[in-house]
mmCIF file of C-alpha atoms and ligand atoms in Angstrom:
data_model
loop_
_atom_site.group_PDB
_atom_site.id
_atom_site.type_symbol
_atom_site.label_atom_id
_atom_site.label_comp_id
_atom_site.label_asym_id
_atom_site.label_seq_id
_atom_site.Cartn_x
_atom_site.Cartn_y
_atom_site.Cartn_z
ATOM 1 C CA MET A 1 154.404 145.188 5.718
ATOM 2 C CA GLU A 2 151.960 148.047 5.275
ATOM 3 C CA LYS A 3 149.227 147.855 7.885
ATOM 4 C CA LYS A 4 145.636 148.988 7.481
ATOM 5 C CA LYS A 5 144.386 151.012 10.457
ATOM 6 C CA ILE A 6 140.976 149.772 11.569
ATOM 7 C CA ASP A 7 138.469 151.332 13.979
ATOM 8 C CA ILE A 8 137.769 149.661 17.314
ATOM 9 C CA PHE A 9 134.158 149.924 18.457
ATOM 10 C CA ASP A 10 133.536 149.106 22.110
ATOM 11 C CA THR A 11 130.073 147.965 23.170
ATOM 12 C CA THR A 12 130.767 147.002 26.813
ATOM 13 C CA LEU A 13 128.203 149.552 27.979
ATOM 14 C CA ARG A 14 125.495 148.326 25.565
ATOM 15 C CA ASP A 15 125.880 144.713 24.377
ATOM 16 C CA GLY A 16 128.124 143.949 27.372
ATOM 17 C CA GLU A 17 125.482 145.137 29.775
ATOM 18 C CA GLN A 18 122.968 142.828 28.066
ATOM 19 C CA GLY A 19 124.813 139.884 29.628
ATOM 20 C CA PRO A 20 122.589 138.352 32.307
ATOM 21 C CA GLY A 21 123.358 140.007 35.661
ATOM 22 C CA CYS A 22 125.911 142.422 34.163
ATOM 23 C CA VAL A 23 124.169 145.644 35.128
ATOM 24 C CA LEU A 24 126.276 148.785 35.522
ATOM 25 C CA THR A 25 125.550 151.882 37.580
ATOM 26 C CA LEU A 26 125.719 155.257 35.864
ATOM 27 C CA GLU A 27 128.904 156.047 37.791
ATOM 28 C CA SER A 28 130.595 152.835 36.615
ATOM 29 C CA LYS A 29 129.533 153.507 33.042
ATOM 30 C CA LEU A 30 131.142 156.934 33.156
ATOM 31 C CA ASN A 31 134.359 155.593 34.690
ATOM 32 C CA ILE A 32 134.592 152.809 32.126
ATOM 33 C CA ALA A 33 133.797 155.162 29.243
ATOM 34 C CA GLU A 34 136.518 157.588 30.349
ATOM 35 C CA LYS A 35 139.094 154.775 30.479
ATOM 36 C CA LEU A 36 138.022 153.478 27.053
ATOM 37 C CA ASP A 37 138.494 156.976 25.690
ATOM 38 C CA LEU A 38 141.955 157.279 27.254
ATOM 39 C CA MET A 39 142.850 153.878 25.837
ATOM 40 C CA GLY A 40 142.213 155.104 22.290
ATOM 41 C CA ILE A 41 138.947 153.292 21.462
ATOM 42 C CA ASP A 42 137.501 154.946 18.340
ATOM 43 C CA ILE A 43 133.780 154.489 19.022
ATOM 44 C CA ILE A 44 132.042 153.887 22.359
ATOM 45 C CA GLU A 45 128.509 152.502 22.171
ATOM 46 C CA ALA A 46 127.015 153.944 25.346
ATOM 47 C CA GLY A 47 123.531 152.414 25.357
ATOM 48 C CA PHE A 48 120.090 152.011 23.822
ATOM 49 C CA PRO A 49 118.323 155.247 24.816
ATOM 50 C CA ILE A 50 114.725 154.214 24.116
ATOM 51 C CA SER A 51 115.054 151.055 26.196
ATOM 52 C CA SER A 52 114.912 152.808 29.608
ATOM 53 C CA PRO A 53 115.359 156.202 31.256
ATOM 54 C CA GLY A 54 118.601 154.852 32.791
ATOM 55 C CA ASP A 55 120.028 154.033 29.372
ATOM 56 C CA PHE A 56 118.940 157.401 28.012
ATOM 57 C CA LYS A 57 120.735 159.155 30.883
ATOM 58 C CA ALA A 58 123.840 157.001 30.455
ATOM 59 C CA VAL A 59 124.147 157.941 26.766
ATOM 60 C CA GLN A 60 123.530 161.582 27.643
ATOM 61 C CA GLU A 61 126.174 161.674 30.390
ATOM 62 C CA VAL A 62 128.756 159.666 28.458
ATOM 63 C CA SER A 63 128.223 162.099 25.568
ATOM 64 C CA ARG A 64 129.056 165.021 27.838
ATOM 65 C CA ILE A 65 132.386 163.652 29.121
ATOM 66 C CA ILE A 66 133.981 161.856 26.174
ATOM 67 C CA LYS A 67 136.785 163.891 24.617
ATOM 68 C CA ASN A 68 138.140 161.861 21.709
ATOM 69 C CA ALA A 69 135.967 158.889 20.805
ATOM 70 C CA LYS A 70 132.746 159.001 18.834
ATOM 71 C CA VAL A 71 129.763 158.206 21.056
ATOM 72 C CA CYS A 72 127.230 155.806 19.578
ATOM 73 C CA ALA A 73 123.632 155.023 20.587
ATOM 74 C CA LEU A 74 121.577 152.031 19.495
ATOM 75 C CA ALA A 75 118.141 152.265 17.864
ATOM 76 C CA ARG A 76 115.754 149.959 16.099
ATOM 77 C CA ALA A 77 114.637 150.974 12.622
ATOM 78 C CA ARG A 78 111.860 153.189 14.010
ATOM 79 C CA GLU A 79 111.457 156.949 14.031
ATOM 80 C CA LEU A 80 110.814 157.153 17.779
ATOM 81 C CA ASP A 81 113.968 155.159 18.562
ATOM 82 C CA ILE A 82 116.005 157.387 16.239
ATOM 83 C CA ASN A 83 114.559 160.598 17.703
ATOM 84 C CA THR A 84 115.277 159.431 21.258
ATOM 85 C CA ALA A 85 118.843 158.389 20.382
ATOM 86 C CA THR A 86 119.423 161.748 18.658
ATOM 87 C CA GLU A 87 118.262 163.594 21.751
ATOM 88 C CA ALA A 88 120.460 161.497 24.069
ATOM 89 C CA LEU A 89 123.532 162.160 21.886
ATOM 90 C CA LYS A 90 122.933 165.921 21.705
ATOM 91 C CA HIS A 91 125.986 166.861 23.793
ATOM 92 C CA ALA A 92 128.501 164.530 22.160
ATOM 93 C CA LYS A 93 131.481 166.117 20.401
ATOM 94 C CA SER A 94 131.131 163.450 17.749
ATOM 95 C CA SER A 95 128.203 161.044 17.465
ATOM 96 C CA ARG A 96 126.778 158.076 15.630
ATOM 97 C CA ILE A 97 123.474 156.210 15.686
ATOM 98 C CA GLN A 98 123.551 152.494 15.066
ATOM 99 C CA LEU A 99 120.177 151.366 13.756
ATOM 100 C CA GLY A 100 119.159 148.135 12.124
ATOM 101 C CA ILE A 101 116.756 145.378 11.306
ATOM 102 C CA GLY A 102 116.854 141.617 10.685
ATOM 103 C CA SER A 103 118.569 140.328 7.574
ATOM 104 C CA SER A 104 118.161 136.527 7.828
ATOM 105 C CA ASP A 105 115.011 134.847 6.558
ATOM 106 C CA ILE A 106 114.459 133.463 10.050
ATOM 107 C CA HIS A 107 114.307 137.004 11.479
ATOM 108 C CA ILE A 108 112.366 138.431 8.544
ATOM 109 C CA LYS A 109 109.685 135.757 8.832
ATOM 110 C CA HIS A 110 109.585 134.865 12.515
ATOM 111 C CA LYS A 111 110.599 138.122 14.171
ATOM 112 C CA PHE A 112 109.242 140.777 11.814
ATOM 113 C CA ASN A 113 106.512 138.677 10.163
ATOM 114 C CA THR A 114 107.188 140.325 6.834
ATOM 115 C CA ASN A 115 109.116 139.798 3.585
ATOM 116 C CA ARG A 116 112.494 140.792 2.110
ATOM 117 C CA GLU A 117 111.094 143.700 0.017
ATOM 118 C CA GLU A 118 109.437 145.322 3.032
ATOM 119 C CA ILE A 119 112.579 144.886 5.162
ATOM 120 C CA LEU A 120 114.646 146.645 2.469
ATOM 121 C CA ARG A 121 112.128 149.474 2.305
ATOM 122 C CA VAL A 122 112.146 150.049 6.069
ATOM 123 C CA ALA A 123 115.970 149.816 6.220
ATOM 124 C CA HIS A 124 116.286 152.364 3.411
ATOM 125 C CA ASP A 125 113.733 154.804 4.828
ATOM 126 C CA MET A 126 115.040 154.698 8.395
ATOM 127 C CA VAL A 127 118.687 155.160 7.375
ATOM 128 C CA LYS A 128 117.625 158.123 5.240
ATOM 129 C CA TYR A 129 115.588 159.544 8.116
ATOM 130 C CA ALA A 130 118.419 159.140 10.642
ATOM 131 C CA SER A 131 121.073 160.518 8.260
ATOM 132 C CA LYS A 132 119.307 163.890 8.342
ATOM 133 C CA LYS A 133 119.379 163.947 12.133
ATOM 134 C CA VAL A 134 122.861 162.764 13.205
ATOM 135 C CA GLU A 135 126.405 163.192 12.062
ATOM 136 C CA GLU A 136 126.787 159.552 11.094
ATOM 137 C CA VAL A 137 124.608 156.463 10.702
ATOM 138 C CA GLN A 138 125.806 152.909 11.214
ATOM 139 C CA PHE A 139 123.389 150.257 9.985
ATOM 140 C CA PHE A 140 123.349 146.729 11.473
ATOM 141 C CA ALA A 141 122.006 143.845 9.442
ATOM 142 C CA GLU A 142 120.884 141.725 12.365
ATOM 143 C CA ASP A 143 121.659 137.997 12.127
ATOM 144 C CA ALA A 144 123.862 138.591 9.078
ATOM 145 C CA GLY A 145 125.728 135.434 10.127
ATOM 146 C CA ARG A 146 122.726 133.337 9.019
ATOM 147 C CA ALA A 147 121.535 135.590 6.177
ATOM 148 C CA ASP A 148 121.553 134.655 2.508
ATOM 149 C CA ASN A 149 124.626 136.417 1.072
ATOM 150 C CA ASN A 150 122.873 137.670 -2.078
ATOM 151 C CA PHE A 151 120.092 139.267 -0.061
ATOM 152 C CA LEU A 152 122.630 140.657 2.416
ATOM 153 C CA ALA A 153 124.519 142.274 -0.473
ATOM 154 C CA LYS A 154 121.276 143.899 -1.668
ATOM 155 C CA MET A 155 120.611 145.183 1.833
ATOM 156 C CA VAL A 156 124.136 146.630 2.196
ATOM 157 C CA GLU A 157 123.831 148.372 -1.180
ATOM 158 C CA THR A 158 120.410 149.783 -0.215
ATOM 159 C CA VAL A 159 121.490 151.251 3.121
ATOM 160 C CA ILE A 160 124.665 152.750 1.677
ATOM 161 C CA THR A 161 122.538 154.426 -1.015
ATOM 162 C CA ALA A 162 120.298 155.746 1.788
ATOM 163 C CA GLY A 163 123.309 157.304 3.574
ATOM 164 C CA ALA A 164 124.817 154.723 5.951
ATOM 165 C CA LYS A 165 128.497 155.466 6.543
ATOM 166 C CA VAL A 166 129.195 152.197 8.351
ATOM 167 C CA VAL A 167 127.523 148.827 7.794
ATOM 168 C CA ASN A 168 127.768 146.275 10.569
ATOM 169 C CA LEU A 169 127.347 142.602 9.592
ATOM 170 C CA PRO A 170 126.846 140.915 12.958
ATOM 171 C CA ASP A 171 127.035 137.214 13.586
ATOM 172 C CA THR A 172 124.275 137.854 16.122
ATOM 173 C CA ASN A 173 123.909 134.225 17.172
ATOM 174 C CA GLY A 174 127.570 133.234 17.009
ATOM 175 C CA PHE A 175 126.725 130.703 14.307
ATOM 176 C CA CYS A 176 129.591 131.136 11.837
ATOM 177 C CA THR A 177 132.975 129.453 11.743
ATOM 178 C CA PRO A 178 135.943 131.690 10.849
ATOM 179 C CA PHE A 179 136.079 130.458 7.272
ATOM 180 C CA GLU A 180 132.331 131.058 6.758
ATOM 181 C CA TYR A 181 132.517 134.540 8.220
ATOM 182 C CA TYR A 182 135.578 135.372 6.112
ATOM 183 C CA GLU A 183 133.694 134.270 2.988
ATOM 184 C CA LYS A 184 130.628 136.307 3.943
ATOM 185 C CA ILE A 185 132.551 139.545 4.484
ATOM 186 C CA LYS A 186 134.586 138.976 1.319
ATOM 187 C CA PHE A 187 131.414 138.277 -0.677
ATOM 188 C CA ILE A 188 129.930 141.606 0.451
ATOM 189 C CA ILE A 189 133.108 143.556 -0.294
ATOM 190 C CA ASP A 190 133.433 141.935 -3.728
ATOM 191 C CA ASN A 191 129.782 142.158 -4.757
ATOM 192 C CA VAL A 192 128.303 145.395 -3.448
ATOM 193 C CA PRO A 193 128.952 148.084 -6.075
ATOM 194 C CA ASN A 194 128.913 151.075 -3.669
ATOM 195 C CA VAL A 195 130.705 149.328 -0.775
ATOM 196 C CA HIS A 196 133.669 151.740 -1.015
ATOM 197 C CA LYS A 197 131.363 154.561 0.179
ATOM 198 C CA ALA A 198 131.018 152.987 3.649
ATOM 199 C CA LYS A 199 133.034 151.124 6.244
ATOM 200 C CA ILE A 200 132.248 147.492 6.912
ATOM 201 C CA SER A 201 132.092 146.442 10.552
ATOM 202 C CA VAL A 202 132.346 143.008 12.153
ATOM 203 C CA HIS A 203 130.465 142.122 15.347
ATOM 204 C CA CYS A 204 130.707 138.541 16.573
ATOM 205 C CA HIS A 205 129.135 136.548 19.370
ATOM 206 C CA ASN A 206 130.808 133.703 21.172
ATOM 207 C CA ASP A 207 128.149 130.970 21.189
ATOM 208 C CA LEU A 208 130.566 128.467 19.645
ATOM 209 C CA GLY A 209 133.669 130.022 21.230
ATOM 210 C CA MET A 210 134.738 131.543 17.902
ATOM 211 C CA ALA A 211 134.014 135.243 18.331
ATOM 212 C CA THR A 212 137.615 136.468 18.318
ATOM 213 C CA ALA A 213 138.650 134.096 15.514
ATOM 214 C CA ASN A 214 135.633 135.204 13.455
ATOM 215 C CA THR A 215 136.436 138.867 14.026
ATOM 216 C CA ILE A 216 140.007 138.382 12.844
ATOM 217 C CA ALA A 217 138.737 136.418 9.830
ATOM 218 C CA GLY A 218 136.337 139.279 8.996
ATOM 219 C CA LEU A 219 139.147 141.826 9.266
ATOM 220 C CA LEU A 220 141.413 139.755 7.030
ATOM 221 C CA ALA A 221 138.581 139.634 4.496
ATOM 222 C CA GLY A 222 138.687 143.434 4.402
ATOM 223 C CA ALA A 223 136.414 144.800 7.171
ATOM 224 C CA ASP A 224 137.288 148.285 8.434
ATOM 225 C CA GLN A 225 135.915 148.177 11.969
ATOM 226 C CA ALA A 226 135.799 145.536 14.713
ATOM 227 C CA GLU A 227 133.339 145.496 17.604
ATOM 228 C CA GLY A 228 133.637 143.845 20.980
ATOM 229 C CA THR A 229 133.610 144.236 24.738
ATOM 230 C CA ILE A 230 136.073 144.174 27.611
ATOM 231 C CA ASN A 231 136.282 140.653 29.104
ATOM 232 C CA GLY A 232 134.058 139.467 26.222
ATOM 233 C CA VAL A 233 130.919 140.209 28.236
ATOM 234 C CA GLY A 234 127.622 140.365 26.375
ATOM 235 C CA GLU A 235 124.395 138.676 25.398
ATOM 236 C CA ARG A 236 124.442 134.889 26.169
ATOM 237 C CA ALA A 237 128.043 133.590 25.732
ATOM 238 C CA GLY A 238 129.202 137.142 25.093
ATOM 239 C CA ASN A 239 130.960 139.123 22.388
ATOM 240 C CA THR A 240 134.435 139.244 20.940
ATOM 241 C CA ALA A 241 136.776 140.037 23.843
ATOM 242 C CA LEU A 242 138.550 143.231 22.796
ATOM 243 C CA GLU A 243 141.619 142.342 24.851
ATOM 244 C CA GLU A 244 142.014 139.141 22.825
ATOM 245 C CA LEU A 245 141.623 140.979 19.552
ATOM 246 C CA ILE A 246 143.977 143.846 20.423
ATOM 247 C CA VAL A 247 146.759 141.633 21.768
ATOM 248 C CA THR A 248 146.448 139.270 18.785
ATOM 249 C CA LEU A 249 146.826 142.189 16.384
ATOM 250 C CA LEU A 250 149.902 143.311 18.294
ATOM 251 C CA ILE A 251 151.774 140.053 18.551
ATOM 252 C CA LYS A 252 150.916 138.445 15.220
ATOM 253 C CA ASP A 253 152.320 139.736 11.993
ATOM 254 C CA LEU A 254 148.950 140.686 10.486
ATOM 255 C CA PRO A 255 148.398 143.588 8.069
ATOM 256 C CA ILE A 256 146.078 145.341 10.563
ATOM 257 C CA SER A 257 146.708 147.965 13.245
ATOM 258 C CA THR A 258 144.643 149.966 15.754
ATOM 259 C CA ASN A 259 144.929 153.179 17.770
ATOM 260 C CA VAL A 260 144.489 151.361 21.045
ATOM 261 C CA ASN A 261 147.039 151.619 23.840
ATOM 262 C CA PRO A 262 147.026 148.081 25.297
ATOM 263 C CA THR A 263 148.542 149.028 28.659
ATOM 264 C CA TYR A 264 145.067 149.968 29.931
ATOM 265 C CA ILE A 265 143.688 146.475 29.313
ATOM 266 C CA GLY A 266 144.535 144.911 32.693
ATOM 267 C CA GLU A 267 143.075 147.798 34.662
ATOM 268 C CA LEU A 268 139.945 148.042 32.504
ATOM 269 C CA SER A 269 139.330 144.332 32.744
ATOM 270 C CA GLN A 270 139.425 144.498 36.546
ATOM 271 C CA MET A 271 137.238 147.597 36.520
ATOM 272 C CA VAL A 272 134.556 145.921 34.372
ATOM 273 C CA GLU A 273 134.757 142.700 36.386
ATOM 274 C CA LYS A 274 134.180 144.580 39.624
ATOM 275 C CA ALA A 275 131.550 146.986 38.314
ATOM 276 C CA MET A 276 129.497 144.125 36.832
ATOM 277 C CA SER A 277 130.146 141.729 39.726
ATOM 278 C CA ASN A 278 130.891 139.255 36.976
ATOM 279 C CA PRO A 279 134.093 137.315 37.745
ATOM 280 C CA VAL A 280 136.422 136.701 34.821
ATOM 281 C CA GLN A 281 136.986 132.962 34.437
ATOM 282 C CA SER A 282 140.436 132.084 35.791
ATOM 283 C CA ASN A 283 141.627 130.557 32.492
ATOM 284 C CA LYS A 284 140.254 133.406 30.331
ATOM 285 C CA ALA A 285 142.761 134.371 27.620
ATOM 286 C CA ILE A 286 144.793 137.542 28.331
ATOM 287 C CA VAL A 287 142.995 138.702 31.499
ATOM 288 C CA GLY A 288 142.186 135.536 33.484
ATOM 289 C CA LYS A 289 144.089 135.214 36.752
ATOM 290 C CA ASN A 290 145.854 132.118 35.389
ATOM 291 C CA ALA A 291 146.674 133.637 31.992
ATOM 292 C CA PHE A 292 150.342 134.089 32.948
ATOM 293 C CA ALA A 293 150.573 131.534 35.747
ATOM 294 C CA HIS A 294 152.806 128.510 35.293
ATOM 295 C CA SER A 295 152.167 125.583 37.551
ATOM 296 C CA SER A 296 153.827 122.393 36.307
ATOM 297 C CA GLY A 297 157.467 121.664 37.087
ATOM 298 C CA ILE A 298 158.432 121.299 33.422
ATOM 299 C CA HIS A 299 156.922 124.660 32.488
ATOM 300 C CA GLN A 300 158.312 126.449 35.556
ATOM 301 C CA ASP A 301 161.802 125.150 34.820
ATOM 302 C CA GLY A 302 161.443 126.358 31.211
ATOM 303 C CA VAL A 303 160.204 129.784 32.287
ATOM 304 C CA LEU A 304 163.069 130.195 34.735
ATOM 305 C CA LYS A 305 165.520 129.453 31.927
ATOM 306 C CA ASN A 306 163.819 131.883 29.575
ATOM 307 C CA ARG A 307 160.269 133.226 29.871
ATOM 308 C CA LYS A 308 159.881 132.975 26.092
ATOM 309 C CA ASN A 309 159.821 129.179 26.444
ATOM 310 C CA TYR A 310 156.220 129.332 27.656
ATOM 311 C CA GLU A 311 155.053 132.945 27.356
ATOM 312 C CA ILE A 312 153.872 134.433 24.083
ATOM 313 C CA ILE A 313 152.633 137.630 25.736
ATOM 314 C CA ASP A 314 154.528 139.931 28.067
ATOM 315 C CA PRO A 315 152.002 140.916 30.773
ATOM 316 C CA ALA A 316 153.572 144.410 30.798
ATOM 317 C CA MET A 317 151.965 144.871 27.368
ATOM 318 C CA ILE A 318 148.561 144.958 29.068
ATOM 319 C CA GLY A 319 149.793 146.862 32.110
ATOM 320 C CA LEU A 320 150.135 143.881 34.448
ATOM 321 C CA GLU A 321 153.093 142.670 36.468
ATOM 322 C CA LEU A 322 154.476 139.182 36.071
ATOM 323 C CA PRO A 323 152.994 136.962 38.745
ATOM 324 C CA ASP A 324 155.330 134.799 40.857
ATOM 325 C CA LEU A 325 155.544 131.171 39.841
ATOM 326 C CA ILE A 326 152.781 129.289 41.616
ATOM 327 C CA LEU A 327 153.975 126.557 43.964
ATOM 328 C CA THR A 328 151.850 123.422 43.844
ATOM 329 C CA SER A 329 152.436 119.672 44.105
ATOM 330 C CA ARG A 330 153.351 119.753 40.413
ATOM 331 C CA SER A 331 156.128 122.312 40.939
ATOM 332 C CA GLY A 332 159.690 121.131 40.544
ATOM 333 C CA ARG A 333 162.889 121.851 42.401
ATOM 334 C CA ALA A 334 163.828 124.783 40.123
ATOM 335 C CA ALA A 335 160.727 126.816 40.985
ATOM 336 C CA LEU A 336 160.981 126.028 44.673
ATOM 337 C CA LYS A 337 164.672 126.977 44.822
ATOM 338 C CA ASN A 338 163.933 130.181 42.937
ATOM 339 C CA ARG A 339 161.307 131.188 45.479
ATOM 340 C CA LEU A 340 163.463 130.265 48.461
ATOM 341 C CA VAL A 341 166.290 132.419 47.125
ATOM 342 C CA ALA A 342 163.838 135.307 46.699
ATOM 343 C CA LEU A 343 162.805 134.824 50.338
ATOM 344 C CA ASN A 344 166.427 134.696 51.500
ATOM 345 C CA LEU A 345 166.033 131.137 52.790
ATOM 346 C CA SER A 346 169.309 129.375 52.067
ATOM 347 C CA PHE A 347 170.146 125.659 52.202
ATOM 348 C CA ALA A 348 172.894 123.159 51.834
ATOM 349 C CA GLU A 349 172.007 120.875 48.886
ATOM 350 C CA LYS A 350 171.318 117.817 51.099
ATOM 351 C CA ASP A 351 168.955 119.821 53.334
ATOM 352 C CA PHE A 352 167.157 121.100 50.280
ATOM 353 C CA GLU A 353 166.197 117.535 49.267
ATOM 354 C CA GLN A 354 164.627 116.991 52.653
ATOM 355 C CA TYR A 355 162.833 120.327 52.400
ATOM 356 C CA TYR A 356 161.556 119.450 48.920
ATOM 357 C CA GLU A 357 160.132 116.111 50.081
ATOM 358 C CA ARG A 358 158.268 117.787 52.928
ATOM 359 C CA PHE A 359 157.114 120.548 50.604
ATOM 360 C CA LEU A 360 155.583 117.912 48.293
ATOM 361 C CA LYS A 361 153.749 116.272 51.178
ATOM 362 C CA ILE A 362 152.142 119.557 52.183
ATOM 363 C CA ALA A 363 151.458 120.471 48.555
ATOM 364 C CA ASP A 364 149.463 117.268 48.151
ATOM 365 C CA THR A 365 147.070 118.501 50.801
ATOM 366 C CA LYS A 366 146.838 122.168 49.748
ATOM 367 C CA SER A 367 146.177 123.578 46.291
ATOM 368 C CA ILE A 368 148.738 126.422 46.477
ATOM 369 C CA ILE A 369 151.710 126.819 48.826
ATOM 370 C CA ASP A 370 152.260 130.387 49.932
ATOM 371 C CA GLU A 371 155.190 132.248 51.506
ATOM 372 C CA LYS A 372 153.932 131.648 55.041
ATOM 373 C CA ASP A 373 153.956 127.884 54.399
ATOM 374 C CA LEU A 374 157.508 128.071 53.040
ATOM 375 C CA VAL A 375 158.851 129.977 56.032
ATOM 376 C CA HIS A 376 157.026 127.714 58.477
ATOM 377 C CA LEU A 377 158.468 124.636 56.797
ATOM 378 C CA TYR A 378 161.966 126.163 56.821
ATOM 379 C CA LYS A 379 161.804 126.859 60.544
ATOM 380 C CA SER A 380 160.536 123.368 61.329
ATOM 381 C CA LEU A 381 163.433 121.633 59.549
HETATM 382 O O1 KIV B 1 124.470 141.053 17.904
HETATM 383 C C1 KIV B 1 123.860 141.935 17.296
HETATM 384 O O2 KIV B 1 123.281 141.728 16.235
HETATM 385 C C2 KIV B 1 123.820 143.261 17.905
HETATM 386 C C3 KIV B 1 123.333 144.385 17.060
HETATM 387 C C4 KIV B 1 122.460 145.307 17.821
HETATM 388 C C5 KIV B 1 124.489 145.082 16.441
HETATM 389 O O3 KIV B 1 124.272 143.455 19.012
HETATM 390 ZN ZN1 ZN B 2 125.579 141.808 19.622
#
């Protein structure tokens, strides 16, 4: 099957840092940006330069060190924002400004206190203004997830005419279901006459737990770029988790490919977790500490027979080692025997039964049995 290569846009340093309590130091931002670049991310959104001197500096410094990726800076549809972003990006080898304005009637009325015509005028004028200043302009139609599709199509056509090379249609509030988002992206691709002159980007939030599914739906509808963050960090319930997206594209037979080398995922996830002091939930897909841990006896027995029985992802794909089977009160004889063999603790079959019974008694009082417990129990038999 011929695969379409899409661009991966990482916004860990911008939208990710908007997550409550997820602040990053300049040093962490540079380390993360360097790893993202090594990993093959196409565009790194490094910050929102007008928002604070710290963000300005972060965009400036990231711009200096990034070798391959395009560095992007966020701006509102205002000249001062655009000028500040342009200045911050000055040293980037390749740069992009992402600027935008509300596209839903809720935003137009209650955030901008204006009307559709005026919003189109500002979008047009600011894209035109920015296009003369930077290499590339990406426009975001904020709250596209709740926008009227006919108006959204008009907006996309307008900003492409004004010079936007990428148009981002964010589900800012994580409101869409995958089918709705698919239909929205398809509607834009099918109804905007100049859409072929720009790339369409998808940017989804996880308020209903559908960010990754929505992103994949948007890509299947024809989008050319997907946005997200490492560990899915971001505003409120977060963004599309890039690790989920990248691994899904690798293990499913979808007509989409990326430049990303997935073996950096495990390391980057731990780096972002530590730098943000924001623990990854243990059952988080792909990078949670339990993502490859099997606990029940039935599953452990199946895994020992053949890992494929219960593992759809090889942890080596994301640069992680297979964890040992966890020993709990739900573990069966197969997992326990396997671990005892690994520890060189041998038994006659009848003694093993006695050991297993005592193991279960201890396991009922302790959530996980470790090697020390196993050795201690062996010696006490
Ligand atoms: O969610 C959103 O709408 C955004 C834009 C700034 C792209 O993060
Ligand atoms: Zn966002």
